[in-house]
Tab-separated table of C-alpha atoms and ligand atoms in Angstrom:
chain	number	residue	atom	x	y	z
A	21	UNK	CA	21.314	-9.046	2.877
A	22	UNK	CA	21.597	-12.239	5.079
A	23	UNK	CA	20.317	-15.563	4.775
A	24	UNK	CA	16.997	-14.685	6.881
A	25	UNK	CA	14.072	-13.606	4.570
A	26	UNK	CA	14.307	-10.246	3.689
A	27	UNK	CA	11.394	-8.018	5.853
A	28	UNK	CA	9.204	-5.646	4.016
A	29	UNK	CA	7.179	-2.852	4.480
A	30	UNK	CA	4.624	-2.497	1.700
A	31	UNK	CA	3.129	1.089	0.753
A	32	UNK	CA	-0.313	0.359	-1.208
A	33	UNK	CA	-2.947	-2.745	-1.333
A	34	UNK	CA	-4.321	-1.696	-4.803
A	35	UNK	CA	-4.348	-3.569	-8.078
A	36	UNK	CA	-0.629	-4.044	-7.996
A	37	UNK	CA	-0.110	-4.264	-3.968
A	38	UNK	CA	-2.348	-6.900	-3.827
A	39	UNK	CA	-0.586	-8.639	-7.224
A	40	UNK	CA	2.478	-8.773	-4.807
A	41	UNK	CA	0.998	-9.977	-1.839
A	42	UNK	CA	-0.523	-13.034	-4.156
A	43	UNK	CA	2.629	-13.378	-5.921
A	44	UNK	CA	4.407	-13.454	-2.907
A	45	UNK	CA	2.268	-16.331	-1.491
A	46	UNK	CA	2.463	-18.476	-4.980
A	47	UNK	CA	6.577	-18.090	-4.672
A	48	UNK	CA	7.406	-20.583	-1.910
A	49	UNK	CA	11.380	-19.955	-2.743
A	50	UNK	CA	11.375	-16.347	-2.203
A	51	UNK	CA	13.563	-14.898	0.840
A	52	UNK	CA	11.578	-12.364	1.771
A	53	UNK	CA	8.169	-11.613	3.635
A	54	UNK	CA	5.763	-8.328	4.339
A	55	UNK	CA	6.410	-7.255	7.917
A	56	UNK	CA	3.571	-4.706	7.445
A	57	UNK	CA	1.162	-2.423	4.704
A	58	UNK	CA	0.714	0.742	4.614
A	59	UNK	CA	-2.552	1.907	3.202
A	60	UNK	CA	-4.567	5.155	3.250
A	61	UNK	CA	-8.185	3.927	2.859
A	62	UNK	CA	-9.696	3.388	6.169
A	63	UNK	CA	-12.990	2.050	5.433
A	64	UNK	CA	-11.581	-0.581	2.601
A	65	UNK	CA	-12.093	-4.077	3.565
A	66	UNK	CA	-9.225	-6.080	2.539
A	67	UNK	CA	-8.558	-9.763	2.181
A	68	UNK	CA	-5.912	-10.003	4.201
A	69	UNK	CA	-5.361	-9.707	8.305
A	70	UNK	CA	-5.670	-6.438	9.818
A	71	UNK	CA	-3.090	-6.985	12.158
A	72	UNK	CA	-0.615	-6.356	8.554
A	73	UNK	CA	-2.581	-2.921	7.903
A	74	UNK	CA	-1.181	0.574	9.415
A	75	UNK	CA	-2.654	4.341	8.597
A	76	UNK	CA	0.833	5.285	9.630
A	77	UNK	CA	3.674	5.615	7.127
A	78	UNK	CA	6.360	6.264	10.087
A	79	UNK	CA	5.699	2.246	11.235
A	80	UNK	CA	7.308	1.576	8.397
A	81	UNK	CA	10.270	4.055	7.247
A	82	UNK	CA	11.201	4.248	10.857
A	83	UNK	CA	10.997	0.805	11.443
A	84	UNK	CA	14.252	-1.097	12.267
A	85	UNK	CA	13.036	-4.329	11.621
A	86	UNK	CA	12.260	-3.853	7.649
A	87	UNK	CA	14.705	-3.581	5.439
A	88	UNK	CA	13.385	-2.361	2.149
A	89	UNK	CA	10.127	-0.065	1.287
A	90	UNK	CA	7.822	-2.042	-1.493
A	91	UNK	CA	6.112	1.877	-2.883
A	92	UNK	CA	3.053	0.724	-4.908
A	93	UNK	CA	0.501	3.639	-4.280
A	94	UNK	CA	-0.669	5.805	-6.997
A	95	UNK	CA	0.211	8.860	-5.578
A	96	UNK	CA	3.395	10.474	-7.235
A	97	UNK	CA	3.901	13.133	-4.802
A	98	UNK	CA	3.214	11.336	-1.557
A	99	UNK	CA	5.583	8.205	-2.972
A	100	UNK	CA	8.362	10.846	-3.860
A	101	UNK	CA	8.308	11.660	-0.239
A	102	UNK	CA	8.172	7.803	0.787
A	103	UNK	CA	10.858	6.751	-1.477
A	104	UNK	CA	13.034	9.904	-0.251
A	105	UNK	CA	12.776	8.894	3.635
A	106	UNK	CA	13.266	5.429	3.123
A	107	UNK	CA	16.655	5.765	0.888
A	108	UNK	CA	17.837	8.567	2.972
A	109	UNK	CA	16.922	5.773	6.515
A	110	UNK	CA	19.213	3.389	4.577
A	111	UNK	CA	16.450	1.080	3.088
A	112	UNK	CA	16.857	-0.451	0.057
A	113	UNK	CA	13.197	0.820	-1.868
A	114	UNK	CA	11.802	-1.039	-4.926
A	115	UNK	CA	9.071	0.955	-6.820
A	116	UNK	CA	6.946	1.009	-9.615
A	117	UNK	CA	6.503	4.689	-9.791
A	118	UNK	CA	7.479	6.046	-13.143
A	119	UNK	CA	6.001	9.238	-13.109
A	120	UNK	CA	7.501	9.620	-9.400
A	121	UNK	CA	11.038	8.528	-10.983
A	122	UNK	CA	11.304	10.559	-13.949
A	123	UNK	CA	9.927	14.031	-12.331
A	124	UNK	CA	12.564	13.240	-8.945
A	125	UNK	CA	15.499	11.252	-10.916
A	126	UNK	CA	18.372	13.572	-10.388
A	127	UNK	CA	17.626	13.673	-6.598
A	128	UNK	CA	16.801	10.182	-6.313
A	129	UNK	CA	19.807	9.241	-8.257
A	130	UNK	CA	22.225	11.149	-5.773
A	131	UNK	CA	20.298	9.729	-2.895
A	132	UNK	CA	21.570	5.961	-3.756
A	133	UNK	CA	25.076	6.872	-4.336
A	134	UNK	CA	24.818	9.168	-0.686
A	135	UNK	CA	23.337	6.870	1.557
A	136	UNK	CA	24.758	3.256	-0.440
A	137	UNK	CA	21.058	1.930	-0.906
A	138	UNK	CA	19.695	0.682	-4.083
A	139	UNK	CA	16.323	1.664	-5.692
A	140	UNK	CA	15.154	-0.743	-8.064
A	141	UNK	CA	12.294	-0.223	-10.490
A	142	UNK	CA	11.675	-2.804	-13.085
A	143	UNK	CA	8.524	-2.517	-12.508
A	144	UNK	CA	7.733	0.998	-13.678
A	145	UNK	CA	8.978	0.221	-17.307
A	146	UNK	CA	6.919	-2.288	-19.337
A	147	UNK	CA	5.985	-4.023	-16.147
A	148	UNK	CA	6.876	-7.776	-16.858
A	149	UNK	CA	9.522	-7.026	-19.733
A	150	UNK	CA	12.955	-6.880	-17.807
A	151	UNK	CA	14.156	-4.327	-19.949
A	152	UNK	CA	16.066	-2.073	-18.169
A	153	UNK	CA	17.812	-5.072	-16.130
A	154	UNK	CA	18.908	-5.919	-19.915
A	155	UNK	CA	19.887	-2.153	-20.662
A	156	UNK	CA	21.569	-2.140	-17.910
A	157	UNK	CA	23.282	-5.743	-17.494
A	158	UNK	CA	23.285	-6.900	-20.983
A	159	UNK	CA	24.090	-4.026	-23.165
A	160	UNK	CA	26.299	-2.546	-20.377
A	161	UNK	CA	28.940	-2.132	-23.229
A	162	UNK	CA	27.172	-2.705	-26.580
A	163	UNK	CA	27.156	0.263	-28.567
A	164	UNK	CA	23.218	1.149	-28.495
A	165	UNK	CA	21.968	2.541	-32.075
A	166	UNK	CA	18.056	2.704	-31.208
A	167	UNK	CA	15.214	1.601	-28.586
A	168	UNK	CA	11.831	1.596	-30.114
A	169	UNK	CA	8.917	0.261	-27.785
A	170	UNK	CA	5.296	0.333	-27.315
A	171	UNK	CA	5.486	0.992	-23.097
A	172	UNK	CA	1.867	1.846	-22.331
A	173	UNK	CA	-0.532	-1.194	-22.174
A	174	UNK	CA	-3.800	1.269	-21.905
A	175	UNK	CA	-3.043	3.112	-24.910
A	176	UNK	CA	-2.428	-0.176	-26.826
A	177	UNK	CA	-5.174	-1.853	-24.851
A	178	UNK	CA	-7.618	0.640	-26.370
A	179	UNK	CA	-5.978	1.014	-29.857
A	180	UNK	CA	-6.435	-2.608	-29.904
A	181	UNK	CA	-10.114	-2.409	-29.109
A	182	UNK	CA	-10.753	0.280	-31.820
A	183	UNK	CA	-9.051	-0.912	-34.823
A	184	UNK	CA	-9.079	-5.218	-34.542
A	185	UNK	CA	-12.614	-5.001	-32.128
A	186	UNK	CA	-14.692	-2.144	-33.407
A	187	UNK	CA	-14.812	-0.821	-29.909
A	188	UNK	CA	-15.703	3.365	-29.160
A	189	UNK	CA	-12.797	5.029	-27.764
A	190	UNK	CA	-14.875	5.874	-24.635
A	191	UNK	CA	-15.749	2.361	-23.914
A	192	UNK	CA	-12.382	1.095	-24.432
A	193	UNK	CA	-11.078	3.524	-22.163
A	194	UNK	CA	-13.481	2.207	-19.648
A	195	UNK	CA	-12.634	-1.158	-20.139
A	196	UNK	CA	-9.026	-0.106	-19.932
A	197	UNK	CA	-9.737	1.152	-16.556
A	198	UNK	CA	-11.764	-1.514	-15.139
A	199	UNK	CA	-8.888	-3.871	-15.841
A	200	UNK	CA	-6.828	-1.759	-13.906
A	201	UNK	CA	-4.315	-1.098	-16.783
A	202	UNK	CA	-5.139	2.944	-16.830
A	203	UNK	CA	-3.896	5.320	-14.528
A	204	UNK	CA	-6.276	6.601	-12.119
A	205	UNK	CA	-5.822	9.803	-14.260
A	206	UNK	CA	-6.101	8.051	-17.539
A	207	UNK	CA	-5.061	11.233	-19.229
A	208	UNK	CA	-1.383	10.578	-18.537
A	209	UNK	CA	-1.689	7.344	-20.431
A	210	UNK	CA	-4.057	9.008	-23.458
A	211	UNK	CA	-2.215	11.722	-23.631
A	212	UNK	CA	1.411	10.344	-24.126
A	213	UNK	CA	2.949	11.089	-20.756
A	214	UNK	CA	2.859	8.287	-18.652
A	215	UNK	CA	5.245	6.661	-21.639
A	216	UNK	CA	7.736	9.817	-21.734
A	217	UNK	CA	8.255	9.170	-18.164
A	218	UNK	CA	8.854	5.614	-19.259
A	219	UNK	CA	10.948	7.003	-22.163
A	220	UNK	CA	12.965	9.216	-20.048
A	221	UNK	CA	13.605	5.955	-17.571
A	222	UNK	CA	14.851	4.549	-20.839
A	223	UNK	CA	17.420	7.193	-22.107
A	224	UNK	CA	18.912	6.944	-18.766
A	225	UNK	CA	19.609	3.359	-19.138
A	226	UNK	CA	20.003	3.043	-22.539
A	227	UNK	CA	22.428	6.459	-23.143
A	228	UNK	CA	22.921	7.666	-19.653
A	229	UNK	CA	20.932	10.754	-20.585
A	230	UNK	CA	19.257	12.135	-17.911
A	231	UNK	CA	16.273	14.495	-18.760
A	232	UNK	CA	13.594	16.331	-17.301
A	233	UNK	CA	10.055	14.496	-18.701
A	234	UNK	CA	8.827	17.529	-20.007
A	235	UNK	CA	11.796	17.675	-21.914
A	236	UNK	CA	10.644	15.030	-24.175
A	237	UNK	CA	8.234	15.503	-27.285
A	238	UNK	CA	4.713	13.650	-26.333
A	239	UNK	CA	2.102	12.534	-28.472
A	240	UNK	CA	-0.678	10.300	-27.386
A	241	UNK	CA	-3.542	8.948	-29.140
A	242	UNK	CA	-6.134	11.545	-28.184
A	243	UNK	CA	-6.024	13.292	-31.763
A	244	UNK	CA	-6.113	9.926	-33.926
A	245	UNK	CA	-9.269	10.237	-35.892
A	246	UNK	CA	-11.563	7.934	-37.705
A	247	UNK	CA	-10.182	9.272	-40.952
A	248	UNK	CA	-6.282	8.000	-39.620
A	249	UNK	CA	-7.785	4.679	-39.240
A	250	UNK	CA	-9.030	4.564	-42.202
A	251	UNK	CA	-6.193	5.884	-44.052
A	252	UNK	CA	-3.923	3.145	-42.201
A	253	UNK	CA	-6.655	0.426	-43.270
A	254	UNK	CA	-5.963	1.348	-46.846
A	255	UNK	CA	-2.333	1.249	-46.399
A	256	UNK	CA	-2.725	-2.309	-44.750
A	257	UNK	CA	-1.110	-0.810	-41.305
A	258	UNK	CA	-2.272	-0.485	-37.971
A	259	UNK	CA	-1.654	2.327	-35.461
A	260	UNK	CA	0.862	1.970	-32.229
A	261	UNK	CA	1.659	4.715	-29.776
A	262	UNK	CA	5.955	4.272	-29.635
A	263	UNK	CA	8.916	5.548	-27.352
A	264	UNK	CA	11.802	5.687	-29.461
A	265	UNK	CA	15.255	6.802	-29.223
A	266	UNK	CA	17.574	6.992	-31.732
A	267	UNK	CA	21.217	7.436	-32.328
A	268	UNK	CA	22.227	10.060	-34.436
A	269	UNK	CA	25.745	11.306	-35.643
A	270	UNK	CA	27.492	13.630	-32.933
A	271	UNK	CA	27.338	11.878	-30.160
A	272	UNK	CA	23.618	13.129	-30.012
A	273	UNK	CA	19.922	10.985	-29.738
A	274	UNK	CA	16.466	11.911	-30.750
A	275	UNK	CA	13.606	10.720	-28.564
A	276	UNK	CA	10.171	11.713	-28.351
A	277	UNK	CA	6.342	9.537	-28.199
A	278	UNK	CA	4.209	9.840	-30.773
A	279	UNK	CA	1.363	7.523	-32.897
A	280	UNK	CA	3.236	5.739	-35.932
A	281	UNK	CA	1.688	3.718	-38.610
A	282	UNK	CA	2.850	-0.314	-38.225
A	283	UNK	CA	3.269	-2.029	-41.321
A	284	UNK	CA	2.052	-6.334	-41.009
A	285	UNK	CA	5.687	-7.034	-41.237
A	286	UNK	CA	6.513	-5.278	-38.280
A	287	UNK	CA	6.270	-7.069	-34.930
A	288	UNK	CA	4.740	-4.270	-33.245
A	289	UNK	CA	1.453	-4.533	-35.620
A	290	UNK	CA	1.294	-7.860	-33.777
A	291	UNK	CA	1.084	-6.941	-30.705
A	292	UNK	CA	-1.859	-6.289	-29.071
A	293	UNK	CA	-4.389	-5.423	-26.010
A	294	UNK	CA	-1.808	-4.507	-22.980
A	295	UNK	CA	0.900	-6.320	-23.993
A	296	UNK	CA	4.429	-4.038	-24.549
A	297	UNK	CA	7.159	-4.590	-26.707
A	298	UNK	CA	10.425	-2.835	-27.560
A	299	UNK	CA	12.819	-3.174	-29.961
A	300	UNK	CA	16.302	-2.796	-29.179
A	301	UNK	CA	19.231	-2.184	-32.102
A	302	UNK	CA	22.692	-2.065	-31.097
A	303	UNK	CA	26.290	-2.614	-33.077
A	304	UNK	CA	27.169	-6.316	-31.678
A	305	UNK	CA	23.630	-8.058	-30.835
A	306	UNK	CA	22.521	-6.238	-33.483
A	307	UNK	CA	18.292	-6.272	-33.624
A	308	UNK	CA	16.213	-8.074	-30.197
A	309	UNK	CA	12.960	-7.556	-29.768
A	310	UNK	CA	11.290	-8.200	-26.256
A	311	UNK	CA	7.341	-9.171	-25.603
A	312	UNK	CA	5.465	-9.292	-22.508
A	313	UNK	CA	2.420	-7.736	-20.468
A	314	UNK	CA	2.949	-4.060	-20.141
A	315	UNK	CA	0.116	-3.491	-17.292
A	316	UNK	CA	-1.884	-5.134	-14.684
A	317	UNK	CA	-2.065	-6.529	-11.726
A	318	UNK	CA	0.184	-9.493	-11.789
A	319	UNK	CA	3.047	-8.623	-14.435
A	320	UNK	CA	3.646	-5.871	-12.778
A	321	UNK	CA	3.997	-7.626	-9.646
A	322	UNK	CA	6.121	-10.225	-11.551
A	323	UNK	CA	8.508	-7.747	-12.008
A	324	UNK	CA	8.422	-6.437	-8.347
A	325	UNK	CA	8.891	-9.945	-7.224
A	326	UNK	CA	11.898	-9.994	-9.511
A	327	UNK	CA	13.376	-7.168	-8.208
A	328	UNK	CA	12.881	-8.666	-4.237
A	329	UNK	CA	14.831	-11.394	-5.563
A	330	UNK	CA	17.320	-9.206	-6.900
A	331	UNK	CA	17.547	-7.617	-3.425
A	332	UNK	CA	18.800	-10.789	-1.771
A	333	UNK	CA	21.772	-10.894	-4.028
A	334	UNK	CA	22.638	-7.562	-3.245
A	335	UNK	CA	22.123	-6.292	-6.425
A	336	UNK	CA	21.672	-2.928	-7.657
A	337	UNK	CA	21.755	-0.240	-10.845
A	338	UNK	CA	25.155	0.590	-11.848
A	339	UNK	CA	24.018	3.021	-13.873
A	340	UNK	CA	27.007	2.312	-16.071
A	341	UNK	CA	26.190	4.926	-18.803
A	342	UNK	CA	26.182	7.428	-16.826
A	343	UNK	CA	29.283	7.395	-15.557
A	344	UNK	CA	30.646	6.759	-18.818
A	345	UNK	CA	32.790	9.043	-20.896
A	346	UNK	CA	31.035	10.885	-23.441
A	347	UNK	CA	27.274	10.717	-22.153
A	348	UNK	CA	25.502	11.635	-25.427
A	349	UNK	CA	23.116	14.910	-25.767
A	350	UNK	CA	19.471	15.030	-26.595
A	351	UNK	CA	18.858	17.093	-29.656
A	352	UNK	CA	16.368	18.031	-31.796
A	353	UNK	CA	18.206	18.482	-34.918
A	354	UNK	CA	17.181	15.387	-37.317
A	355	UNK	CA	14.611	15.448	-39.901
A	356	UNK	CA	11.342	12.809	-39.411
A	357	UNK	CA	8.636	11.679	-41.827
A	358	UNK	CA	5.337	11.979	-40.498
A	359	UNK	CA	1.517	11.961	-41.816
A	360	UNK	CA	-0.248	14.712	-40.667
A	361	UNK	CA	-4.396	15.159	-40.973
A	362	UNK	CA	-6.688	18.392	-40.744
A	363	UNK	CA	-9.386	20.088	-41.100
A	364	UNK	CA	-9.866	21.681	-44.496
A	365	UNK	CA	-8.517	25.386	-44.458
A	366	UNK	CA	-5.078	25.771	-44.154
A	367	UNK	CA	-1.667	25.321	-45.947
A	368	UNK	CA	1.029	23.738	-43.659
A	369	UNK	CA	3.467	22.964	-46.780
A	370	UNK	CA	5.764	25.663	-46.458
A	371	UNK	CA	6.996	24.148	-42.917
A	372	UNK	CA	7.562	20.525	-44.626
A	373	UNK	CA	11.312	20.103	-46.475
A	374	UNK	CA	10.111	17.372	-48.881
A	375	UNK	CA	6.303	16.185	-49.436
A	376	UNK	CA	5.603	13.239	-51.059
A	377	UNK	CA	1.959	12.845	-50.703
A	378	UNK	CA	-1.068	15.149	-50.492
A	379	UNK	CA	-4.892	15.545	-50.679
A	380	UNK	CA	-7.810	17.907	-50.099
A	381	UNK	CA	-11.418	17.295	-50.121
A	382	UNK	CA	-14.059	19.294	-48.010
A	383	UNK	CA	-14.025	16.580	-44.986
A	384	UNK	CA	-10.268	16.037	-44.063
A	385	UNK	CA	-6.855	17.026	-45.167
A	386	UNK	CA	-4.062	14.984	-45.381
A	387	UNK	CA	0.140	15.370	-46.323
A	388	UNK	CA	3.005	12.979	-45.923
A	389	UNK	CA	6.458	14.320	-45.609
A	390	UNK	CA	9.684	14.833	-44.081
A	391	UNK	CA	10.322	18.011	-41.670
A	392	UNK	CA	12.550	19.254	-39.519
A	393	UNK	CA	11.774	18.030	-35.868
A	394	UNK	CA	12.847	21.550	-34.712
A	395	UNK	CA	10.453	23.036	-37.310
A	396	UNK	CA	7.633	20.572	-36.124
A	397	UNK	CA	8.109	21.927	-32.169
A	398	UNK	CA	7.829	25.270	-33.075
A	399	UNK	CA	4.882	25.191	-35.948
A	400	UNK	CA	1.287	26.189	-34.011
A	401	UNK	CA	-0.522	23.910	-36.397
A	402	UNK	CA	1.453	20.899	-34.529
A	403	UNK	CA	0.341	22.040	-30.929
A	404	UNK	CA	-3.222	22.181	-32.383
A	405	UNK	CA	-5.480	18.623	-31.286
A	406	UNK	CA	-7.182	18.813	-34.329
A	407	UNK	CA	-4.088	18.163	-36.380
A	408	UNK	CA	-3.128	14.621	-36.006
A	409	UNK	CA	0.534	13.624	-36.500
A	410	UNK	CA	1.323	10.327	-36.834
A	411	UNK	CA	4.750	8.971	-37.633
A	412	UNK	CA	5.365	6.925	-40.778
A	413	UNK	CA	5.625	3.232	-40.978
A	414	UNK	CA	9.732	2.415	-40.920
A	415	UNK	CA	11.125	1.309	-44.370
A	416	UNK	CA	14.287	0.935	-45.281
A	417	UNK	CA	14.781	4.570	-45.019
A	418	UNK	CA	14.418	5.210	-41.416
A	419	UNK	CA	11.782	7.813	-40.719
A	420	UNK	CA	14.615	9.824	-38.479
A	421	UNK	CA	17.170	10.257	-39.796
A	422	UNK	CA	19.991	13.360	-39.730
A	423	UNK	CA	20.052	15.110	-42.757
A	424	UNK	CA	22.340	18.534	-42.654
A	425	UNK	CA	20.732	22.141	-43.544
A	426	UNK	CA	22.802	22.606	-46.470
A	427	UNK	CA	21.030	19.049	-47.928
A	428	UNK	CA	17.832	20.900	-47.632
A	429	UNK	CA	17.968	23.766	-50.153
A	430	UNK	CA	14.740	23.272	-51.467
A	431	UNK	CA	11.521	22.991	-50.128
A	432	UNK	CA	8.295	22.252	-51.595
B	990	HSE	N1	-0.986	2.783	-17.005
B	990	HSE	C1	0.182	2.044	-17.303
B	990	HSE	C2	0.050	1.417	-18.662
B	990	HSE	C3	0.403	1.012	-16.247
B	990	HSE	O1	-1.083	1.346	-19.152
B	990	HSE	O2	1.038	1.009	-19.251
B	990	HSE	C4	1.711	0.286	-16.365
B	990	HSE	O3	2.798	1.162	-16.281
């Protein structure tokens, strides 16, 4: 890019559009400016001059004058088709559309190499953590052992509320969404899959693994139930909805999203309300943990604003991992210890390899123990809401590990 500001052509004036535009005003040093907004909502009043606003997308992909598409609608479909012009036009695009990103990577992906235009989206990850600029820069040759992160600030937002506030779920939802943290579908945040898209956006960074979202395990924290609480209470632990990814032997990683018990020694019990974090182990840095505001308005706009700046450097993903050698393979073969509760009624030992802890009584049901993440996928008990799975606190056994079938002989 040259020395002039950089022009751009904004899709969105919602929580985070707006965020920009206010950022953007409150960064006197920034090369760059919005040339024009798209937005959709024609009766909206909005607090800025009309003579920014257009109804009509074209004004800005086919518009020589800007040079790189800000996507910030809410939309996954209709920004898949934004992001897709605009790269294949030759404009650089900066996005925070995860959902957008993980469902379209592969074309997306090819789209930058084709037409020589980078898509940045630091934004769509964490929001104000710059975590895959540090996948991506810092550990561009560290051997990566595990990522570990809690990506969705609604989720944690509203497990915050319940357990340290007393709130109802429903009213922390709503509080959630007022704040503009949730998804306008909040069911993709309660139910796990806005942070497998987020996961997914990971592996590719972290491993160079590129998957399909539906690929990936998800858990949310729809099925946690007062008894879970309590159960963590006793075990002086709270509960955190977490990403991970983990190295195992064989060139192969194990990822999936599910509830875990958080010990008080582990920095993710303190952190709270719509804050992320995410832990990142590798061979040379060995353990970093990073902190910041997962959602709303103006971290995610911080990391926008980041990325702009970015822009005028001429930067862009490398995506260094995946052209690497020996990309590794997702698999499903490693055992995990999880605490699962129920409804009175049914046996689920047989499907466990080892249990260490069990009780009955005519309310709720509950069993600790380790089982076969293959086994787990498959069981019908598992795709059942009323049985809540929640993955045991980490101890200095971790709770995946590989363990070979032969180990196994016996069950319980
Ligand atoms: N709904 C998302 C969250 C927004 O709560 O994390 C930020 O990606």
């Amino acid at each position: 890019m040259s020395k002039e500001n950089i022009k751009i052509g904004l899709f969105g004036f919602g929580c985070v559009g707006k965020g920009l535009w206010n950022v953007l005003e409150q960064t006197p040093g920034i090369r760059a400016e919005i040339l024009k907004i798209c937005v959709k909502d024609r009766a909206k009043t909005r607090p800025v001059d009309a003579s920014y606003f257009t109804f009509n997308a074209d004004e800005l992909l086919y518009n020589e004058e800007v040079q790189v598409i800000v996507e910030l609608i809410d939309d996954a479909e209709a920004a898949y088709h934004i992001v897709r012009t605009a790269l294949s036009n030759g404009k650089a695009v900066i996005t925070a559309n995860k959902k957008m990103l993980a469902e379209h990577f592969e074309e997306l992906y090819h789209l930058q190499q084709k037409h020589r235009v980078p898509l940045l989206y630091e934004a769509a990850c964490c929001a104000s953590i710059p975590v895959i600029r540090n996948l991506e820069e810092y550990y561009d040759n560290d051997l990566l052992h595990s990522i570990a992160g809690i990506v969705n600030g609604s989720t944690n937002f509203i497990l915050t509320r319940i357990f340290r506030d007393g709130v109802s779920y429903p009213e922390a939802l709503e509080q959630a969404q007022a704040l503009g943290f949730a998804e306008t579908d909040p069911r993709l945040d309660v139910e796990g899959f806005d942070a497998r898209y987020k996961l997914s956006l990971l592996l590719t960074h972290a491993f160079g693994i590129r998957v399909a979202p539906k690929a990936i395990f998800s858990l949310g924290i729809t099925r946690i139930s007062p008894y879970d609480a309590q159960f963590a209470g006793e075990k002086d632990c709270g509960i955190k909805l977490i990403a991970r990814a983990v190295k195992l032997p064989g060139n192969r990683v194990a990822a999936f999203v599910a509830p875990a018990f958080v010990r008080r020694d582990d920095p993710f019990y303190h952190v709270h309300d719509e804050y992320n974090a995410v832990k990142i182990q590798s061979s040379f840095a060995d353990r970093q943990l990073f902190v910041g505001k997962g959602a709303g308005a103006f971290p995610t706009a911080s990391a926008v604003l980041s990325d702009i700046s970015a822009l005028t450097y001429q930067y862009k993903y490398e995506y260094k991992k995946i052209v690497q050698a020996s990309v590794p393979e997702l698999s499903n073969d490693f055992v995990v210890d999880v605490f699962v509760s129920y409804n009175p009624g049914r046996d689920i030992t047989a499907d466990f390899i080892r249990v260490e802890e069990q009780f009955s009584s005519a309310a709720r049901n509950y069993l600790v123990g380790s089982i076969r993440f293959e086994r787990l996928l498959a069981a019908e008990w598992a795709k059942d809401p009323a049985y809540s799975i929640i993955l045991k606190a980490d101890t200095e056994i971790p709770v995946i590990r590989y363990e070979p079938q032969a180990e196994l002989a016996f069950h319980y």
